[in-house]
Short mmCIF file of C-alpha atoms in Angstrom, two decimals:
data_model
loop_
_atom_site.label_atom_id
_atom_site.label_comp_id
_atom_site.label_asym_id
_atom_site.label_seq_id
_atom_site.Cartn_x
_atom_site.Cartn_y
_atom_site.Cartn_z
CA UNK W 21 -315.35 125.64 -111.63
CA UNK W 22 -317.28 128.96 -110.15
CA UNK W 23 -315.15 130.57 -107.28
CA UNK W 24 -316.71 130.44 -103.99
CA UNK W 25 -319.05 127.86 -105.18
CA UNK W 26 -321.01 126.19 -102.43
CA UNK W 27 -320.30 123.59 -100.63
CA UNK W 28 -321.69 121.39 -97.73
CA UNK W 29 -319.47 119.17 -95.61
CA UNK W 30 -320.77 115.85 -94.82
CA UNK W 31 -318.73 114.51 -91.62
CA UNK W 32 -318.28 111.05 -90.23
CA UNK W 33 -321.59 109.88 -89.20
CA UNK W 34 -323.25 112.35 -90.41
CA UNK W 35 -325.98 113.39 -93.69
CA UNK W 36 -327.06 116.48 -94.92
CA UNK W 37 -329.15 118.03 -98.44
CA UNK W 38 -328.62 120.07 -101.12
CA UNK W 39 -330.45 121.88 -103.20
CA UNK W 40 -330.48 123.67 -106.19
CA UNK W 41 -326.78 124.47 -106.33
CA UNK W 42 -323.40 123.66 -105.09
CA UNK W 43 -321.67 120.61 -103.77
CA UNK W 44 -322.22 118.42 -101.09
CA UNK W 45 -319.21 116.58 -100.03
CA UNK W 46 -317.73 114.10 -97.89
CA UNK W 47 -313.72 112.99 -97.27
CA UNK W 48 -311.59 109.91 -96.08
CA UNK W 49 -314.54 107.22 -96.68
CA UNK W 50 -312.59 104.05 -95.90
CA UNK W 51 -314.74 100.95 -95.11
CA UNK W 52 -317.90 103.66 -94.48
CA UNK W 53 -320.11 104.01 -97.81
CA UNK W 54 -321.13 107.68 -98.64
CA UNK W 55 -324.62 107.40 -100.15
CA UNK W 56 -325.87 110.01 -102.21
CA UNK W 57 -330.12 110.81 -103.49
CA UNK W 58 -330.50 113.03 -106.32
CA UNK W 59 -333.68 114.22 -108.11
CA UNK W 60 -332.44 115.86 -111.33
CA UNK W 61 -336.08 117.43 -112.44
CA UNK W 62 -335.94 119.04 -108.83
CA UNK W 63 -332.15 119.46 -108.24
CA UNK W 64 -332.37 118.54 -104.88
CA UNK W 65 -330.03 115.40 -103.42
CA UNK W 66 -328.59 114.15 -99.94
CA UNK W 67 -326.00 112.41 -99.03
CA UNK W 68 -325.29 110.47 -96.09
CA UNK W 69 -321.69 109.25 -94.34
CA UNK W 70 -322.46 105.87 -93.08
CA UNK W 71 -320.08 104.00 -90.88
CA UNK W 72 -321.89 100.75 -89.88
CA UNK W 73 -324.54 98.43 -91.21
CA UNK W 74 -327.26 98.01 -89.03
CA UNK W 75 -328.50 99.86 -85.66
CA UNK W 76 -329.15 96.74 -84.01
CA UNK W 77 -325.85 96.67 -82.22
CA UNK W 78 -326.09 100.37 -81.22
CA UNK W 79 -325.76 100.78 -77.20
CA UNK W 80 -325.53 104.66 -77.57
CA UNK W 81 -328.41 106.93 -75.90
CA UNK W 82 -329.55 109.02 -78.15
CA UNK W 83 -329.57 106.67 -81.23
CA UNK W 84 -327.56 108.73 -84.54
CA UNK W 85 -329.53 108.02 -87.61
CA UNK W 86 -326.90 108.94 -89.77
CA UNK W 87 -324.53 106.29 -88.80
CA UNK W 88 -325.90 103.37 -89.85
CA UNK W 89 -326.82 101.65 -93.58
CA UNK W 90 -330.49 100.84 -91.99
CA UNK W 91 -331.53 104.19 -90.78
CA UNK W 92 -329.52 106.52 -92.67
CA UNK W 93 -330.97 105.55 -95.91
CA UNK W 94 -334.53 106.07 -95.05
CA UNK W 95 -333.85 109.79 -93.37
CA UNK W 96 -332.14 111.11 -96.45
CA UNK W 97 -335.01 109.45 -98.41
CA UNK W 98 -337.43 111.14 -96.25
CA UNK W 99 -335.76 114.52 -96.31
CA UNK W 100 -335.00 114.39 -100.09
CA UNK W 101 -338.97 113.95 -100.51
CA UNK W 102 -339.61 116.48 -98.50
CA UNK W 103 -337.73 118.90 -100.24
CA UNK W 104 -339.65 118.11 -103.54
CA UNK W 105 -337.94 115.49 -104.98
CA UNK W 106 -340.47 112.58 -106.36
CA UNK W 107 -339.70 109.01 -105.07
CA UNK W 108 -340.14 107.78 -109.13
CA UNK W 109 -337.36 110.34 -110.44
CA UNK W 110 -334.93 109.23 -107.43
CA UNK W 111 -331.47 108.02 -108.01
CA UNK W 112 -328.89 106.64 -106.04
CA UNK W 113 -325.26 106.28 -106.31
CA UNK W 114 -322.79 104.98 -103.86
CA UNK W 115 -319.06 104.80 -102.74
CA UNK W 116 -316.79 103.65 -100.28
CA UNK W 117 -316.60 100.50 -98.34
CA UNK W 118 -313.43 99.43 -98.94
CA UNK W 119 -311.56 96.96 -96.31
CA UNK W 120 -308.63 98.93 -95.59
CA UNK W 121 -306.66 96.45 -93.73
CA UNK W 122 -306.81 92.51 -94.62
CA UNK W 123 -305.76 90.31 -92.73
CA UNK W 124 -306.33 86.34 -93.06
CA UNK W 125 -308.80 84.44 -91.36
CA UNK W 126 -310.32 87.46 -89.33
CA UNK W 127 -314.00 87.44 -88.26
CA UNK W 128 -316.90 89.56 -89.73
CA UNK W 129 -315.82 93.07 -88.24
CA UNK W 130 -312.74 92.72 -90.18
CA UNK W 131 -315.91 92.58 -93.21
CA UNK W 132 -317.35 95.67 -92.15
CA UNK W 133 -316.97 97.72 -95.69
CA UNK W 134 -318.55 95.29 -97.82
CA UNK W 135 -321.53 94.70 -95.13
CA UNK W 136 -321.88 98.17 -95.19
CA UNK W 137 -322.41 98.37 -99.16
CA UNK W 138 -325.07 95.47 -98.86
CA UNK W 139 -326.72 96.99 -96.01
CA UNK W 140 -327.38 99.98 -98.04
CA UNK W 141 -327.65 98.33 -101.38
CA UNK W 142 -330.79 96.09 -99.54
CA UNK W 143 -332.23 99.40 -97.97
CA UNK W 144 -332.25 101.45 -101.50
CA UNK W 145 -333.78 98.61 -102.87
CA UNK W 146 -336.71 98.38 -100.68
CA UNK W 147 -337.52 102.19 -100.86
CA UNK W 148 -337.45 100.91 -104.83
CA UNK W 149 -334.51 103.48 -105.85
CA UNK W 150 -332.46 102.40 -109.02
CA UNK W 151 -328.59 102.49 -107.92
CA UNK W 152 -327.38 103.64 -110.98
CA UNK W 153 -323.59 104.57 -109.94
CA UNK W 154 -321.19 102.69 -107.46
CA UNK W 155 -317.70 102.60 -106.64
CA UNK W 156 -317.31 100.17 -103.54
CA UNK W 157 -314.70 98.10 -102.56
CA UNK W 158 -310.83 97.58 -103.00
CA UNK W 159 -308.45 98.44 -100.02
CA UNK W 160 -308.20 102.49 -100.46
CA UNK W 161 -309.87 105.37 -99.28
CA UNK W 162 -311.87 107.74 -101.14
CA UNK W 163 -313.74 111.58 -101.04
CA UNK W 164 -316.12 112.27 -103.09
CA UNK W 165 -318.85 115.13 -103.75
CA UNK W 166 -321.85 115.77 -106.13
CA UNK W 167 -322.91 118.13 -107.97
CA UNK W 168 -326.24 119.21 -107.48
CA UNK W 169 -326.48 121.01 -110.82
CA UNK W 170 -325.82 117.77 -112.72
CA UNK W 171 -325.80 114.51 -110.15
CA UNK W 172 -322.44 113.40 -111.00
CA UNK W 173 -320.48 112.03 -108.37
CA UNK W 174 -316.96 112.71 -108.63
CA UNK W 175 -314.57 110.30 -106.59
CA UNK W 176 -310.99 110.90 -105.82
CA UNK W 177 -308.85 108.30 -103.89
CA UNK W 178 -304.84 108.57 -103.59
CA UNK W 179 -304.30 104.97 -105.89
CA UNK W 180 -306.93 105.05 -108.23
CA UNK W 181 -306.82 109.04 -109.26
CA UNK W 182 -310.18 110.35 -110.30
CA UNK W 183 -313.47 109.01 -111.73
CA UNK W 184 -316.73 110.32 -112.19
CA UNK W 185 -319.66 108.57 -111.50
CA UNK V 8 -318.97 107.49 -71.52
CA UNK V 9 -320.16 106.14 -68.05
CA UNK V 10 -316.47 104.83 -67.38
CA UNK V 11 -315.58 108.73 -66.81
CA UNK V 12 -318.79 109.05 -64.36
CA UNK V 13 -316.15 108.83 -61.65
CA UNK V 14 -312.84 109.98 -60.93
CA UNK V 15 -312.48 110.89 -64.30
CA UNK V 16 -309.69 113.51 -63.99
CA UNK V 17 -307.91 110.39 -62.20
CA UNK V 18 -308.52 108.11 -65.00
CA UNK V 19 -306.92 110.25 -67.29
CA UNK V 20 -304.12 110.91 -66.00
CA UNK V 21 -303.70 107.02 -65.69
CA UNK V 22 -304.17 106.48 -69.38
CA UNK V 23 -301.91 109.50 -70.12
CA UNK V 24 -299.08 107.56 -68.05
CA UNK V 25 -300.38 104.80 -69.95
CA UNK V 26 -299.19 106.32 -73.27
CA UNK V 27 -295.86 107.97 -71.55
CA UNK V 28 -295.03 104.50 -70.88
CA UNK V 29 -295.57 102.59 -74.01
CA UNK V 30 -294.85 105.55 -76.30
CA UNK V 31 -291.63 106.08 -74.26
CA UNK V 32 -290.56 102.54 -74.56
CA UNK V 33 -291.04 102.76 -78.49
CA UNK V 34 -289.03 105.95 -78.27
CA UNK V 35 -286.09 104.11 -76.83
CA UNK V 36 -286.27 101.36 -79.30
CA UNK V 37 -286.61 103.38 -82.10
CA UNK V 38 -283.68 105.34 -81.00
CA UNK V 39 -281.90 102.32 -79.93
CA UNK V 40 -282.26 101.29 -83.86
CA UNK V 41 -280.96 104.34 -85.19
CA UNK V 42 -278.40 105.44 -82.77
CA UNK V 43 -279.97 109.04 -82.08
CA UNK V 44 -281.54 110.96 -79.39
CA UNK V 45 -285.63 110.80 -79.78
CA UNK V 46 -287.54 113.29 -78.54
CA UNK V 47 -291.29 112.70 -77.42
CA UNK V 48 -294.48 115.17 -76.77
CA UNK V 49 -296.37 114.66 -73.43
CA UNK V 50 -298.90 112.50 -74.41
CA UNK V 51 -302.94 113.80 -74.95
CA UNK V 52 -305.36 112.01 -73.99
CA UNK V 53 -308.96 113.16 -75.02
CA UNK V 54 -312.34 111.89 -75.96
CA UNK V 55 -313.32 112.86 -79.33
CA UNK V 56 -315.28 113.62 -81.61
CA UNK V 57 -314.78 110.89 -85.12
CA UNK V 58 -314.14 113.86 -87.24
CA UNK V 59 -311.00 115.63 -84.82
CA UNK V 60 -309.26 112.42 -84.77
CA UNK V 61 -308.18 112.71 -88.58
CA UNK V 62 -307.61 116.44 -87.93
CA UNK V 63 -304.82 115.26 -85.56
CA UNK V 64 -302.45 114.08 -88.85
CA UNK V 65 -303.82 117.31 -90.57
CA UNK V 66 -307.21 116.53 -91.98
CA UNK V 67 -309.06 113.36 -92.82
CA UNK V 68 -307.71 113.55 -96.81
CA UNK V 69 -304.26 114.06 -96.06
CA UNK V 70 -302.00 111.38 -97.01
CA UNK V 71 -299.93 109.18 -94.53
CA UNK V 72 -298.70 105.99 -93.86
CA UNK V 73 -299.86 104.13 -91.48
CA UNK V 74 -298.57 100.57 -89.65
CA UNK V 75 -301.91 99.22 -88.18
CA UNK V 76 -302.06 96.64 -85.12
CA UNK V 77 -304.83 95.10 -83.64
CA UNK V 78 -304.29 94.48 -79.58
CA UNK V 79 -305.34 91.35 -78.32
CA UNK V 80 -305.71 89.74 -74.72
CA UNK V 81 -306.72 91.31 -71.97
CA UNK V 82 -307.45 95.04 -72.77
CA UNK V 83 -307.99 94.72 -76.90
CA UNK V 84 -307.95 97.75 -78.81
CA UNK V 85 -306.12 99.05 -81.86
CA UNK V 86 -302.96 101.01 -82.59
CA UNK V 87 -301.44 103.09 -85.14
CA UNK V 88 -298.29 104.07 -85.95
CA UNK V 89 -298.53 107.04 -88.41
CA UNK V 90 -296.13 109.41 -90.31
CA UNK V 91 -295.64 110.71 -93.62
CA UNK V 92 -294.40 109.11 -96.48
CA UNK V 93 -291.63 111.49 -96.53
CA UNK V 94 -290.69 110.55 -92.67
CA UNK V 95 -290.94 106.75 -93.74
CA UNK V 96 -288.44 107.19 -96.38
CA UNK V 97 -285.99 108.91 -94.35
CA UNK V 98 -286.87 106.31 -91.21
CA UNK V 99 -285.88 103.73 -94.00
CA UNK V 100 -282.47 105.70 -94.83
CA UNK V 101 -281.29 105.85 -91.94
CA UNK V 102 -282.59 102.29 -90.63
CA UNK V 103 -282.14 100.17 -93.13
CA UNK V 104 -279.19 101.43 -94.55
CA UNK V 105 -281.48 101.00 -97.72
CA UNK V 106 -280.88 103.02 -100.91
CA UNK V 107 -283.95 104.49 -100.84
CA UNK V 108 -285.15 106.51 -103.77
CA UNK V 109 -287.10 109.69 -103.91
CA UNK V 110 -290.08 108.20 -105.75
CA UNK V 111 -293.14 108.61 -103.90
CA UNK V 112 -293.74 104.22 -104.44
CA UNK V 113 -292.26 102.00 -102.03
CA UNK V 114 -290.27 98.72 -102.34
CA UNK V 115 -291.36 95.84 -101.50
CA UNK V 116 -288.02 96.07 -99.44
CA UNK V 117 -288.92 99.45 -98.20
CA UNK V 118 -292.48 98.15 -97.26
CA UNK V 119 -290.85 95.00 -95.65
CA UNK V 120 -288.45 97.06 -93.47
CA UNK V 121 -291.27 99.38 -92.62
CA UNK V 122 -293.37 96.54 -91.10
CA UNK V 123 -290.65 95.20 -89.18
CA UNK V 124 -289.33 99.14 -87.81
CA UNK V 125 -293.68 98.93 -86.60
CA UNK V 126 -292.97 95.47 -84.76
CA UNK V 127 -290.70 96.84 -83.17
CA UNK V 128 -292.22 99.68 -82.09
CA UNK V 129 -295.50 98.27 -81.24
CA UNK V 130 -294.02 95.50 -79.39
CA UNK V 131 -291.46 97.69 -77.07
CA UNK V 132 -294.73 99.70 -77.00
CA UNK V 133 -297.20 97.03 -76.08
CA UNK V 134 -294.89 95.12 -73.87
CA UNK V 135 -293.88 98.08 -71.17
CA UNK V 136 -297.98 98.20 -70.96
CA UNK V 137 -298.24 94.96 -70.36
CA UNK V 138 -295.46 94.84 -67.55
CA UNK V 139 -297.02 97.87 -66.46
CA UNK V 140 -300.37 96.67 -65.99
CA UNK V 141 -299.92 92.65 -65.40
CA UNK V 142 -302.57 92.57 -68.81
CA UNK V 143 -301.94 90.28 -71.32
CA UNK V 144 -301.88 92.53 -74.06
CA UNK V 145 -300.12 91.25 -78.39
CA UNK V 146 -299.87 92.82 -81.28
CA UNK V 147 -300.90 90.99 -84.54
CA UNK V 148 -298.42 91.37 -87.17
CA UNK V 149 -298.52 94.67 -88.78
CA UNK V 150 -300.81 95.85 -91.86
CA UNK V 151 -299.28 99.09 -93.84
CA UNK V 152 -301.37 101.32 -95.77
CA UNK V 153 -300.15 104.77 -97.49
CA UNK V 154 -304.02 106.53 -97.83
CA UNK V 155 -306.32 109.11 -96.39
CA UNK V 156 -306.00 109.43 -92.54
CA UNK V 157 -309.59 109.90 -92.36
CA UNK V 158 -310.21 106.30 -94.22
CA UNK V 159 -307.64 104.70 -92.38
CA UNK V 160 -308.23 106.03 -88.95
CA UNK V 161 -312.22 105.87 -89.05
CA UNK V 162 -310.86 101.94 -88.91
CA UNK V 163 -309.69 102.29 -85.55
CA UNK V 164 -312.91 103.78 -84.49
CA UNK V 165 -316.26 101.01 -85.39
CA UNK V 166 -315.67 99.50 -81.80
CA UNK V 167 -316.56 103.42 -80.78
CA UNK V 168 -319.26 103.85 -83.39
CA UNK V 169 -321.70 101.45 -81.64
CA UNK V 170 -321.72 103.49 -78.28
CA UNK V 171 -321.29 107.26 -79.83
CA UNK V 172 -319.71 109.59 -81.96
CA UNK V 173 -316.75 110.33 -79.99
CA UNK V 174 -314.13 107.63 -79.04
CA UNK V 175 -311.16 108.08 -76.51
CA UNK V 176 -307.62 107.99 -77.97
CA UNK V 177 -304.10 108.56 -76.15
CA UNK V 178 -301.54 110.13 -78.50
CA UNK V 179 -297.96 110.75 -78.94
CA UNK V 180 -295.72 112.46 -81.14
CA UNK V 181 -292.02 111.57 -81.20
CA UNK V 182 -289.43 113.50 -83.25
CA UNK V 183 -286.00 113.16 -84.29
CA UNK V 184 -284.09 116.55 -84.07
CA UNK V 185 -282.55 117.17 -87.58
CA UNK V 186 -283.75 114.03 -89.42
CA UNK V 187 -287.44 115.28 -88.67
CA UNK V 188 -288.39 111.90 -88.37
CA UNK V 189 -291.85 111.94 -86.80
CA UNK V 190 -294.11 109.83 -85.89
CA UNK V 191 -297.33 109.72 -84.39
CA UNK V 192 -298.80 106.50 -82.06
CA UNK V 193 -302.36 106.03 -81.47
CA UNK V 194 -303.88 103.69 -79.02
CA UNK V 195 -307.52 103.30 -79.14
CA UNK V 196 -308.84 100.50 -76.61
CA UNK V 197 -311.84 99.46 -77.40
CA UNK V 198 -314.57 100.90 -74.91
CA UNK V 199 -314.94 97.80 -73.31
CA UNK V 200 -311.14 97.69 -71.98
CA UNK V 201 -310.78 100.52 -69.95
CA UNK V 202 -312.66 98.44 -67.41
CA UNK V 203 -309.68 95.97 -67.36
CA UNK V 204 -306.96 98.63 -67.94
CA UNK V 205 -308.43 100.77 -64.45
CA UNK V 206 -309.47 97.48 -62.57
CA UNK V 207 -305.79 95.73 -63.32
CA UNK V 208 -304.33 99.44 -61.82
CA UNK V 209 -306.12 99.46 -58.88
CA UNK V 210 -308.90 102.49 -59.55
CA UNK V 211 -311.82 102.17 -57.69
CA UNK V 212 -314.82 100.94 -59.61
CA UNK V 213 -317.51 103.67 -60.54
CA UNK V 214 -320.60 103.87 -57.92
CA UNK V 215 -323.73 103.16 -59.46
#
């Protein structure tokens, strides 16, 4: 790998783009789903850190887009257009959403990893982008980062080792 | 958050007695259980921002294991009890009496013993807050995890999530001189219990 390669940090809650070169990269995804765009013709992607499934239970003030399966996926699809990238060459790939803790019998919060995948999952497909790499589920954590010179999606969790997506 | 509209210096000192007592209590028991002095950090108490919280256990994709607890009754929330793997094992040592191994896996033994050192601890914890506030306030039995703090943590936060991108937590760190035991507790109520924590205390309600 280049030294000092670039890379853009993707916190909790949050989404950014990339373009052209580097990584873009986001850590600990437990039951959150880190979504990632990519136009390989363009090389230009985004990737968001989403934590919950729908906006509809927000109560905060200023509303974060990047939080939630329902508006996070349109922004990065409108900022990945944007920057170039044509909504027919648009791929998606996905990760996280894991239920970190089970425990029997609990409610639908205790759910919240797998609603996030469908949430997201039901948002790509109504923008019409083909999914076409995902690593959801299972009990364990995971970071992962692309790279915007190829769109692979490399995913590292502490059980499962490494994998490339 | 609104809650802090008011007397907010006040109501943070309350919650930072809040985690002297239950973090103390879990202290004692802990060193009650393995017949040595614990020492404990004042307790912070600090709203957030998602992305600091992991950065108190040293960064979201550092490794740790953590006993989880839901709170239920009167002021729910969720709690943590976090340390290295390397702290567990020596926890377990000296506990347990176990033989435990170097290997980085744990026993189902180990695990077992682990869960029941976190009852423990979450209950003497829980309890004095309880006793201390007149809330009803249980643990649910424990879930363990050894992953990224960031993935297990961000668990404690969704309840948060819906209302901002910073959520309140009251920590501890206790230590065991030599053994270097240490151990981290974090008590997140959910945003809609510090209502019932600062009512059942006696704070006077915000002025709207």
């Amino acid at each position: 790998m280049i030294d000092q390669q670039r890379i853009i940090k993707v916190g909790m809650a949050e989404l950014d783009v990339i373009e052209k070169e580097g990584l873009i990269r986001t850590t600990g995804l437990g039951s959150c789903v880190g979504v990632t765009l990519y136009d390989p013709h363009v090389k230009v992607g985004a990737l968001a850190h989403v934590m919950l499934p729908s906006s509809e239970i927000a109560r905060e003030g200023a509303l974060n887009i990047a939080k939630y399966a329902d508006t996070a996926v349109p922004a990065i699809y409108q900022k990945v257009i944007s920057l170039g990238a044509s909504p027919k060459r648009l791929v998606a790939k996905m990760a996280g959403g894991s239920q970190m803790f089970s425990f029997a019998g609990k409610g639908d919060a205790l759910r919240i990893g797998p609603r996030n995948v469908e949430s997201c999952k039901a948002r790509l497909n109504e923008l019409g982008v083909p999914i076409i790499g995902e690593d959801t589920g299972g009990n364990y954590g995971r970071t992962i980062e692309m790279d915007c010179e190829t769109g692979i999606l490399f995913i590292r969790s502490v059980q499962m080792g490494k994998k490339e997506l | 958050m609104d809650l802090f509209k008011d007397y907010a210096e006040f109501k943070m000192d309350i919650l930072k007695e809040i985690g002297n007592i239950g973090a103390g209590n879990a202290a004692t028991a802990l060193s009650c259980l393995l017949d040595k002095p614990i020492d404990m950090a004042v307790p912070k108490v600090q709203m957030l921002p998602f992305e600091a919280i992991a950065e108190r256990v040293g960064g979201a994709e550092k490794i740790v294991l953590a006993i989880f607890f839901r709170v239920e009754g009167d002021a729910p929330g969720n709690l943590f009890f976090i340390l290295s793997p390397e702290a567990a094992k020596k926890l377990l040592r000296r506990f347990a009496y176990l033989t435990v191994d170097d290997e980085e896996e744990f026993t189902e033994m180990e695990w077992s013993a682990l869960s029941e050192i976190g009852n423990i601890l979450a209950g003497s914890y829980l309890s004095s807050l309880a006793d201390f506030t007149r809330l009803s306030l249980s643990p649910t039995v424990p879930a363990l995890a050894i992953d990224m703090a960031g993935a297990i943590l961000s668990y404690g936060l969704l309840q948060f999530g819906e209302m901002g991108d910073d959520a309140l937590l009251i920590d501890t760190t206790f230590i065991e001189g030599q053994q270097e035991v240490e151990g981290q507790f974090f008590l997140i109520p959910d945003p809609e219990s510090f209502d019932q924590i600062f009512t059942a205390l006696g704070v006077p309600k915000n002025h709207d």
